[in-house]
Amino acid sequence: MTLDAIDKKLLFLLQSDSKKTTKELSLKLNLSVTAVYERIKKLEREGIIDKYVVLVNRSKIEKGFVVFCHLKLIQHTKEFLTKFESEVVKLKEVLECHHVSGDYDYILKIVVKDMEAYREFLVTKLTTLQHIGSTHSTFMISEVKNTTVVDI
């Protein structure tokens, strides 16, 4: 599917605030409500709009301590990778897990209440997973930029 300028603007508006009504969007795009509705449905059908979510203020729910954990596996066999991945996705503290190149195999973004909670998570959950060789934790001091808007 080729996106035109209106599709791109529509996607920007939805990424900025997906609760905008089709009427509000139609006014910003100079289109009818029906035209906006049809464009949104087409973007959903094509899989360009994947899902709608709510972003939670982590500090308000005592999950403001952010850790980036670099992790090495002891071996890089398909069996070890798939086993690790199937286990790590079950950990509710892990928001993101990326298989990466370089010195480490994975980078995890973990949110917990504080350092004590992170230690507990590390000792009782993360390091109990099989095939982990080493971990290296980096703690967020401040969040300079955090966006979910993808430039199209």
CSV table of N, CA and C in Angstrom, one decimal:
chain,number,residue,atom,x,y,z
A,1,MET,N,0.8,-1.2,0.0
A,1,MET,CA,0.0,0.0,0.0
A,1,MET,C,0.9,1.2,0.0
A,2,THR,N,0.6,2.2,-0.9
A,2,THR,CA,1.3,3.4,-0.9
A,2,THR,C,0.5,4.5,-0.1
A,3,LEU,N,1.3,5.1,0.8
A,3,LEU,CA,0.6,6.1,1.6
A,3,LEU,C,0.7,7.5,1.0
A,4,ASP,N,-0.4,8.2,0.9
A,4,ASP,CA,-0.3,9.6,0.4
A,4,ASP,C,-0.1,10.6,1.5
A,5,ALA,N,-0.1,11.8,1.2
A,5,ALA,CA,0.2,12.8,2.3
A,5,ALA,C,-0.9,12.9,3.3
A,6,ILE,N,-2.1,12.6,2.9
A,6,ILE,CA,-3.2,12.6,3.9
A,6,ILE,C,-3.1,11.4,4.8
A,7,ASP,N,-2.8,10.3,4.3
A,7,ASP,CA,-2.6,9.1,5.1
A,7,ASP,C,-1.5,9.3,6.2
A,8,LYS,N,-0.4,9.9,5.7
A,8,LYS,CA,0.7,10.2,6.6
A,8,LYS,C,0.3,11.2,7.7
A,9,LYS,N,-0.4,12.2,7.3
A,9,LYS,CA,-0.9,13.2,8.4
A,9,LYS,C,-1.9,12.5,9.3
A,10,LEU,N,-2.7,11.7,8.8
A,10,LEU,CA,-3.7,11.0,9.6
A,10,LEU,C,-3.0,10.1,10.6
A,11,LEU,N,-2.0,9.4,10.1
A,11,LEU,CA,-1.2,8.5,11.0
A,11,LEU,C,-0.5,9.3,12.1
A,12,PHE,N,0.1,10.5,11.7
A,12,PHE,CA,0.7,11.3,12.7
A,12,PHE,C,-0.3,11.7,13.8
A,13,LEU,N,-1.5,12.2,13.4
A,13,LEU,CA,-2.5,12.6,14.3
A,13,LEU,C,-2.9,11.5,15.2
A,14,LEU,N,-3.1,10.3,14.7
A,14,LEU,CA,-3.5,9.1,15.5
A,14,LEU,C,-2.4,8.7,16.4
A,15,GLN,N,-1.2,8.8,16.0
A,15,GLN,CA,-0.1,8.4,16.9
A,15,GLN,C,0.1,9.4,18.0
A,16,SER,N,-0.3,10.6,17.7
A,16,SER,CA,-0.2,11.7,18.8
A,16,SER,C,-1.3,11.6,19.8
A,17,ASP,N,-2.5,11.2,19.3
A,17,ASP,CA,-3.6,11.1,20.2
A,17,ASP,C,-4.7,10.2,19.5
A,18,SER,N,-4.7,8.9,19.8
A,18,SER,CA,-5.6,8.0,19.1
A,18,SER,C,-7.1,8.1,19.6
A,19,LYS,N,-7.3,9.0,20.6
A,19,LYS,CA,-8.7,9.2,21.1
A,19,LYS,C,-9.4,10.3,20.3
A,20,LYS,N,-8.7,10.9,19.4
A,20,LYS,CA,-9.4,11.9,18.6
A,20,LYS,C,-10.5,11.3,17.8
A,21,THR,N,-11.7,11.9,17.8
A,21,THR,CA,-12.8,11.4,17.1
A,21,THR,C,-12.6,11.6,15.6
A,22,THR,N,-13.3,10.8,14.8
A,22,THR,CA,-13.2,11.0,13.3
A,22,THR,C,-13.7,12.4,12.9
A,23,LYS,N,-14.6,13.0,13.7
A,23,LYS,CA,-15.0,14.4,13.4
A,23,LYS,C,-13.8,15.3,13.6
A,24,GLU,N,-13.1,15.2,14.7
A,24,GLU,CA,-12.0,16.0,15.0
A,24,GLU,C,-10.9,15.9,13.9
A,25,LEU,N,-10.7,14.6,13.6
A,25,LEU,CA,-9.7,14.3,12.5
A,25,LEU,C,-10.1,14.9,11.2
A,26,SER,N,-11.4,14.8,10.9
A,26,SER,CA,-11.9,15.3,9.6
A,26,SER,C,-11.7,16.8,9.5
A,27,LEU,N,-11.8,17.5,10.6
A,27,LEU,CA,-11.6,19.0,10.6
A,27,LEU,C,-10.1,19.3,10.3
A,28,LYS,N,-9.2,18.5,10.9
A,28,LYS,CA,-7.8,18.8,10.7
A,28,LYS,C,-7.3,18.4,9.3
A,29,LEU,N,-8.0,17.4,8.7
A,29,LEU,CA,-7.6,16.9,7.4
A,29,LEU,C,-8.4,17.5,6.2
A,30,ASN,N,-9.4,18.3,6.5
A,30,ASN,CA,-10.3,18.8,5.5
A,30,ASN,C,-10.9,17.7,4.7
A,31,LEU,N,-11.4,16.7,5.4
A,31,LEU,CA,-12.1,15.6,4.7
A,31,LEU,C,-13.4,15.3,5.5
A,32,SER,N,-14.3,14.6,4.8
A,32,SER,CA,-15.5,14.2,5.5
A,32,SER,C,-15.2,13.2,6.6
A,33,VAL,N,-16.1,13.1,7.5
A,33,VAL,CA,-16.0,12.0,8.6
A,33,VAL,C,-15.9,10.7,7.9
A,34,THR,N,-16.8,10.4,6.9
A,34,THR,CA,-16.8,9.1,6.3
A,34,THR,C,-15.5,8.8,5.6
A,35,ALA,N,-14.9,9.8,4.9
A,35,ALA,CA,-13.6,9.6,4.3
A,35,ALA,C,-12.5,9.3,5.3
A,36,VAL,N,-12.5,9.9,6.4
A,36,VAL,CA,-11.5,9.7,7.5
A,36,VAL,C,-11.7,8.2,8.0
A,37,TYR,N,-13.0,7.9,8.3
A,37,TYR,CA,-13.3,6.6,8.8
A,37,TYR,C,-12.8,5.5,7.8
A,38,GLU,N,-13.1,5.7,6.5
A,38,GLU,CA,-12.7,4.7,5.5
A,38,GLU,C,-11.1,4.6,5.4
A,39,ARG,N,-10.4,5.7,5.5
A,39,ARG,CA,-9.0,5.7,5.5
A,39,ARG,C,-8.4,4.9,6.7
A,40,ILE,N,-9.0,5.1,7.9
A,40,ILE,CA,-8.6,4.4,9.1
A,40,ILE,C,-8.8,2.9,8.9
A,41,LYS,N,-10.0,2.6,8.5
A,41,LYS,CA,-10.3,1.1,8.3
A,41,LYS,C,-9.3,0.5,7.3
A,42,LYS,N,-9.0,1.2,6.2
A,42,LYS,CA,-8.0,0.7,5.2
A,42,LYS,C,-6.6,0.5,5.9
A,43,LEU,N,-6.2,1.5,6.7
A,43,LEU,CA,-4.9,1.4,7.3
A,43,LEU,C,-4.9,0.2,8.3
A,44,GLU,N,-6.0,0.0,9.0
A,44,GLU,CA,-6.1,-1.2,9.9
A,44,GLU,C,-6.1,-2.5,9.1
A,45,ARG,N,-6.8,-2.6,8.0
A,45,ARG,CA,-6.9,-3.8,7.2
A,45,ARG,C,-5.5,-4.1,6.6
A,46,GLU,N,-4.8,-3.1,6.2
A,46,GLU,CA,-3.5,-3.3,5.6
A,46,GLU,C,-2.4,-3.6,6.7
A,47,GLY,N,-2.7,-3.5,7.9
A,47,GLY,CA,-1.8,-3.8,9.0
A,47,GLY,C,-0.8,-2.7,9.3
A,48,ILE,N,-1.1,-1.5,8.7
A,48,ILE,CA,-0.2,-0.3,9.0
A,48,ILE,C,-0.5,0.2,10.4
A,49,ILE,N,-1.8,0.2,10.7
A,49,ILE,CA,-2.2,0.4,12.1
A,49,ILE,C,-2.3,-0.9,12.8
A,50,ASP,N,-1.4,-1.2,13.7
A,50,ASP,CA,-1.2,-2.5,14.3
A,50,ASP,C,-2.2,-2.7,15.5
A,51,LYS,N,-2.3,-1.6,16.4
A,51,LYS,CA,-3.2,-1.7,17.5
A,51,LYS,C,-3.2,-0.4,18.2
A,52,TYR,N,-4.2,-0.2,19.1
A,52,TYR,CA,-4.3,1.0,19.9
A,52,TYR,C,-4.0,0.7,21.3
A,53,VAL,N,-3.3,1.6,22.0
A,53,VAL,CA,-2.9,1.3,23.4
A,53,VAL,C,-3.0,2.5,24.2
A,54,VAL,N,-2.9,2.3,25.5
A,54,VAL,CA,-2.9,3.4,26.5
A,54,VAL,C,-1.4,3.5,27.0
A,55,LEU,N,-0.8,4.6,27.1
A,55,LEU,CA,0.5,4.8,27.7
A,55,LEU,C,0.3,5.2,29.2
A,56,VAL,N,0.9,4.4,30.1
A,56,VAL,CA,0.7,4.7,31.5
A,56,VAL,C,1.9,5.5,32.0
A,57,ASN,N,1.7,6.4,32.9
A,57,ASN,CA,2.7,7.1,33.6
A,57,ASN,C,3.3,6.2,34.6
A,58,ARG,N,4.5,5.6,34.3
A,58,ARG,CA,5.1,4.6,35.2
A,58,ARG,C,5.3,5.1,36.6
A,59,SER,N,5.7,6.3,36.8
A,59,SER,CA,6.0,6.8,38.1
A,59,SER,C,4.8,6.9,39.0
A,60,LYS,N,3.6,7.0,38.4
A,60,LYS,CA,2.3,7.1,39.1
A,60,LYS,C,1.9,5.7,39.6
A,61,ILE,N,2.5,4.6,39.0
A,61,ILE,CA,2.1,3.3,39.5
A,61,ILE,C,3.3,2.5,40.1
A,62,GLU,N,4.3,3.3,40.5
A,62,GLU,CA,5.5,2.8,41.2
A,62,GLU,C,6.3,1.8,40.3
A,63,LYS,N,6.5,2.2,39.0
A,63,LYS,CA,7.3,1.5,38.1
A,63,LYS,C,8.2,2.4,37.4
A,64,GLY,N,8.7,3.4,38.1
A,64,GLY,CA,9.5,4.5,37.5
A,64,GLY,C,11.0,4.2,37.4
A,65,PHE,N,11.5,3.1,38.0
A,65,PHE,CA,12.9,2.7,37.9
A,65,PHE,C,13.1,1.9,36.7
A,66,VAL,N,13.9,2.5,35.7
A,66,VAL,CA,14.1,1.9,34.4
A,66,VAL,C,15.5,1.3,34.3
A,67,VAL,N,15.6,0.1,33.9
A,67,VAL,CA,16.9,-0.6,33.7
A,67,VAL,C,17.0,-1.1,32.3
A,68,PHE,N,18.2,-0.9,31.7
A,68,PHE,CA,18.5,-1.5,30.4
A,68,PHE,C,19.5,-2.6,30.8
A,69,CYS,N,19.1,-3.8,30.6
A,69,CYS,CA,20.0,-5.0,30.9
A,69,CYS,C,20.5,-5.6,29.7
A,70,HIS,N,21.8,-5.6,29.5
A,70,HIS,CA,22.5,-6.3,28.4
A,70,HIS,C,22.8,-7.7,28.8
A,71,LEU,N,22.5,-8.6,28.0
A,71,LEU,CA,22.6,-10.0,28.4
A,71,LEU,C,23.3,-10.9,27.4
A,72,LYS,N,24.2,-11.8,27.8
A,72,LYS,CA,24.9,-12.7,26.9
A,72,LYS,C,24.4,-14.1,27.3
A,73,LEU,N,24.2,-14.9,26.2
A,73,LEU,CA,23.9,-16.3,26.4
A,73,LEU,C,25.2,-17.1,26.4
A,74,ILE,N,25.2,-18.3,27.0
A,74,ILE,CA,26.4,-19.1,27.0
A,74,ILE,C,26.7,-19.7,25.6
A,75,GLN,N,25.7,-19.9,24.8
A,75,GLN,CA,25.8,-20.4,23.5
A,75,GLN,C,24.8,-19.8,22.6
A,76,HIS,N,25.0,-19.8,21.3
A,76,HIS,CA,24.1,-19.1,20.3
A,76,HIS,C,23.4,-20.1,19.5
A,77,THR,N,23.1,-21.3,20.0
A,77,THR,CA,22.3,-22.3,19.2
A,77,THR,C,20.9,-21.8,19.1
A,78,LYS,N,20.2,-22.3,18.1
A,78,LYS,CA,18.8,-21.9,17.9
A,78,LYS,C,18.0,-22.4,19.1
A,79,GLU,N,18.3,-23.5,19.7
A,79,GLU,CA,17.6,-24.1,20.8
A,79,GLU,C,17.7,-23.1,22.0
A,80,PHE,N,18.9,-22.6,22.3
A,80,PHE,CA,19.2,-21.7,23.4
A,80,PHE,C,18.4,-20.4,23.2
A,81,LEU,N,18.5,-19.9,22.0
A,81,LEU,CA,17.9,-18.6,21.7
A,81,LEU,C,16.3,-18.7,21.9
A,82,THR,N,15.8,-19.7,21.3
A,82,THR,CA,14.3,-19.8,21.3
A,82,THR,C,13.8,-20.1,22.7
A,83,LYS,N,14.6,-20.9,23.5
A,83,LYS,CA,14.2,-21.2,24.9
A,83,LYS,C,14.3,-19.9,25.7
A,84,PHE,N,15.3,-19.2,25.6
A,84,PHE,CA,15.5,-17.9,26.3
A,84,PHE,C,14.3,-17.0,25.9
A,85,GLU,N,14.1,-16.8,24.7
A,85,GLU,CA,13.0,-15.9,24.2
A,85,GLU,C,11.7,-16.3,24.7
A,86,SER,N,11.4,-17.5,24.7
A,86,SER,CA,10.1,-18.0,25.2
A,86,SER,C,9.9,-17.8,26.7
A,87,GLU,N,11.0,-17.8,27.4
A,87,GLU,CA,10.9,-17.5,28.9
A,87,GLU,C,10.9,-16.0,29.2
A,88,VAL,N,11.7,-15.2,28.5
A,88,VAL,CA,11.8,-13.8,28.8
A,88,VAL,C,10.5,-13.1,28.5
A,89,VAL,N,9.7,-13.5,27.5
A,89,VAL,CA,8.5,-12.8,27.2
A,89,VAL,C,7.4,-13.0,28.3
A,90,LYS,N,7.6,-13.9,29.2
A,90,LYS,CA,6.7,-14.1,30.3
A,90,LYS,C,7.0,-13.2,31.5
A,91,LEU,N,8.1,-12.6,31.5
A,91,LEU,CA,8.4,-11.7,32.6
A,91,LEU,C,7.8,-10.4,32.5
A,92,LYS,N,6.8,-10.1,33.4
A,92,LYS,CA,6.0,-8.9,33.3
A,92,LYS,C,6.8,-7.6,33.5
A,93,GLU,N,8.0,-7.7,34.2
A,93,GLU,CA,8.8,-6.5,34.4
A,93,GLU,C,9.6,-6.1,33.1
A,94,VAL,N,9.7,-7.0,32.2
A,94,VAL,CA,10.4,-6.7,30.9
A,94,VAL,C,9.4,-6.1,29.9
A,95,LEU,N,9.6,-4.8,29.6
A,95,LEU,CA,8.8,-4.2,28.6
A,95,LEU,C,9.2,-4.4,27.2
A,96,GLU,N,10.6,-4.5,27.0
A,96,GLU,CA,11.1,-4.8,25.7
A,96,GLU,C,12.3,-5.7,25.7
A,97,CYS,N,12.4,-6.5,24.7
A,97,CYS,CA,13.5,-7.5,24.6
A,97,CYS,C,14.0,-7.5,23.1
A,98,HIS,N,15.2,-7.1,22.9
A,98,HIS,CA,15.7,-7.0,21.5
A,98,HIS,C,16.9,-7.9,21.4
A,99,HIS,N,16.9,-8.7,20.4
A,99,HIS,CA,18.1,-9.5,20.0
A,99,HIS,C,19.0,-8.6,19.2
A,100,VAL,N,20.2,-8.4,19.6
A,100,VAL,CA,21.1,-7.4,19.0
A,100,VAL,C,22.4,-8.0,18.6
A,101,SER,N,23.1,-7.3,17.8
A,101,SER,CA,24.5,-7.7,17.4
A,101,SER,C,25.5,-7.0,18.4
A,102,GLY,N,26.7,-7.4,18.4
A,102,GLY,CA,27.7,-6.7,19.2
A,102,GLY,C,28.1,-7.6,20.4
A,103,ASP,N,28.6,-6.9,21.4
A,103,ASP,CA,29.1,-7.7,22.6
A,103,ASP,C,28.1,-8.5,23.3
A,104,TYR,N,26.8,-8.1,23.3
A,104,TYR,CA,25.8,-8.8,24.0
A,104,TYR,C,24.8,-9.4,23.0
A,105,ASP,N,24.0,-10.3,23.5
A,105,ASP,CA,23.0,-11.0,22.6
A,105,ASP,C,21.6,-10.3,22.7
A,106,TYR,N,21.3,-9.8,23.8
A,106,TYR,CA,20.0,-9.2,24.0
A,106,TYR,C,20.1,-7.9,24.9
A,107,ILE,N,19.2,-7.0,24.6
A,107,ILE,CA,19.0,-5.8,25.5
A,107,ILE,C,17.6,-5.8,26.0
A,108,LEU,N,17.4,-5.8,27.3
A,108,LEU,CA,16.1,-5.8,27.9
A,108,LEU,C,15.8,-4.4,28.5
A,109,LYS,N,14.6,-3.9,28.3
A,109,LYS,CA,14.1,-2.7,29.0
A,109,LYS,C,13.2,-3.2,30.1
A,110,ILE,N,13.6,-2.9,31.4
A,110,ILE,CA,12.9,-3.5,32.6
A,110,ILE,C,12.4,-2.3,33.4
A,111,VAL,N,11.2,-2.4,33.9
A,111,VAL,CA,10.7,-1.4,34.8
A,111,VAL,C,10.2,-2.0,36.1
A,112,VAL,N,10.7,-1.5,37.2
A,112,VAL,CA,10.3,-1.9,38.6
A,112,VAL,C,10.2,-0.7,39.5
A,113,LYS,N,9.9,-0.9,40.7
A,113,LYS,CA,9.7,0.2,41.7
A,113,LYS,C,11.0,0.9,42.0
A,114,ASP,N,12.1,0.1,42.3
A,114,ASP,CA,13.3,0.8,42.8
A,114,ASP,C,14.4,-0.3,42.7
A,115,MET,N,15.6,0.1,43.2
A,115,MET,CA,16.8,-0.7,43.1
A,115,MET,C,16.6,-2.1,43.8
A,116,GLU,N,15.9,-2.0,44.9
A,116,GLU,CA,15.7,-3.2,45.7
A,116,GLU,C,14.8,-4.2,44.9
A,117,ALA,N,13.8,-3.6,44.3
A,117,ALA,CA,12.9,-4.5,43.4
A,117,ALA,C,13.7,-5.0,42.2
A,118,TYR,N,14.6,-4.2,41.7
A,118,TYR,CA,15.4,-4.8,40.6
A,118,TYR,C,16.3,-5.9,41.0
A,119,ARG,N,16.9,-5.8,42.2
A,119,ARG,CA,17.7,-6.8,42.7
A,119,ARG,C,16.9,-8.1,42.9
A,120,GLU,N,15.7,-8.0,43.4
A,120,GLU,CA,14.8,-9.1,43.6
A,120,GLU,C,14.5,-9.7,42.3
A,121,PHE,N,14.1,-8.9,41.3
A,121,PHE,CA,13.8,-9.4,40.0
A,121,PHE,C,15.0,-10.2,39.4
A,122,LEU,N,16.2,-9.6,39.5
A,122,LEU,CA,17.4,-10.2,38.9
A,122,LEU,C,17.7,-11.5,39.6
A,123,VAL,N,17.6,-11.6,40.9
A,123,VAL,CA,18.0,-12.8,41.6
A,123,VAL,C,16.9,-13.9,41.5
A,124,THR,N,15.7,-13.5,41.6
A,124,THR,CA,14.6,-14.6,41.6
A,124,THR,C,14.0,-14.9,40.2
A,125,LYS,N,14.2,-14.0,39.3
A,125,LYS,CA,13.6,-14.3,38.0
A,125,LYS,C,14.6,-14.4,36.8
A,126,LEU,N,15.2,-13.2,36.5
A,126,LEU,CA,16.1,-13.2,35.3
A,126,LEU,C,17.2,-14.2,35.3
A,127,THR,N,18.0,-14.2,36.4
A,127,THR,CA,19.1,-15.1,36.4
A,127,THR,C,18.8,-16.6,36.6
A,128,THR,N,17.5,-16.9,36.8
A,128,THR,CA,17.1,-18.3,36.9
A,128,THR,C,16.8,-18.8,35.6
A,129,LEU,N,16.7,-18.0,34.5
A,129,LEU,CA,16.5,-18.5,33.2
A,129,LEU,C,17.7,-19.2,32.7
A,130,GLN,N,17.5,-20.3,32.0
A,130,GLN,CA,18.6,-21.1,31.5
A,130,GLN,C,19.4,-20.4,30.4
A,131,HIS,N,20.7,-20.8,30.3
A,131,HIS,CA,21.6,-20.4,29.3
A,131,HIS,C,22.1,-19.0,29.3
A,132,ILE,N,21.9,-18.3,30.5
A,132,ILE,CA,22.4,-16.9,30.6
A,132,ILE,C,23.9,-17.0,31.0
A,133,GLY,N,24.7,-16.3,30.2
A,133,GLY,CA,26.2,-16.3,30.6
A,133,GLY,C,26.5,-15.2,31.5
A,134,SER,N,26.0,-14.0,31.1
A,134,SER,CA,26.3,-12.8,31.9
A,134,SER,C,25.3,-11.7,31.6
A,135,THR,N,25.2,-10.7,32.6
A,135,THR,CA,24.3,-9.6,32.4
A,135,THR,C,25.1,-8.3,32.8
A,136,HIS,N,24.7,-7.2,32.2
A,136,HIS,CA,25.3,-5.9,32.5
A,136,HIS,C,24.1,-4.9,32.6
A,137,SER,N,23.9,-4.3,33.7
A,137,SER,CA,22.8,-3.4,33.9
A,137,SER,C,23.2,-2.0,33.9
A,138,THR,N,22.3,-1.2,33.2
A,138,THR,CA,22.5,0.3,33.1
A,138,THR,C,21.2,0.9,33.6
A,139,PHE,N,21.3,1.9,34.5
A,139,PHE,CA,20.1,2.5,35.1
A,139,PHE,C,19.8,3.9,34.5
A,140,MET,N,18.6,4.1,34.2
A,140,MET,CA,18.2,5.4,33.6
A,140,MET,C,18.3,6.5,34.7
A,141,ILE,N,18.9,7.6,34.3
A,141,ILE,CA,19.0,8.7,35.2
A,141,ILE,C,17.8,9.7,34.9
A,142,SER,N,17.6,10.0,33.7
A,142,SER,CA,16.5,10.8,33.3
A,142,SER,C,16.1,10.4,31.8
A,143,GLU,N,14.8,10.6,31.5
A,143,GLU,CA,14.3,10.3,30.2
A,143,GLU,C,14.3,11.6,29.4
A,144,VAL,N,15.2,11.7,28.4
A,144,VAL,CA,15.3,12.8,27.6
A,144,VAL,C,14.3,12.8,26.4
A,145,LYS,N,14.1,11.7,25.9
A,145,LYS,CA,13.1,11.5,24.8
A,145,LYS,C,12.5,10.1,24.9
A,146,ASN,N,11.1,10.1,24.8
A,146,ASN,CA,10.4,8.8,24.8
A,146,ASN,C,9.2,9.1,24.0
A,147,THR,N,9.2,8.6,22.8
A,147,THR,CA,8.0,8.7,21.9
A,147,THR,C,7.6,7.4,21.2
A,148,THR,N,6.4,7.3,20.9
A,148,THR,CA,5.9,6.2,20.1
A,148,THR,C,5.6,6.6,18.7
A,149,VAL,N,5.7,7.9,18.4
A,149,VAL,CA,5.4,8.4,17.0
A,149,VAL,C,6.5,8.0,16.1
A,150,VAL,N,6.1,7.3,15.0
A,150,VAL,CA,7.1,6.9,13.9
A,150,VAL,C,6.9,7.9,12.8
A,151,ASP,N,7.9,8.5,12.4
A,151,ASP,CA,7.8,9.5,11.2
A,151,ASP,C,7.6,8.7,9.9
A,152,ILE,N,6.7,9.1,9.2
A,152,ILE,CA,6.3,8.4,8.0
A,152,ILE,C,6.6,9.2,6.7
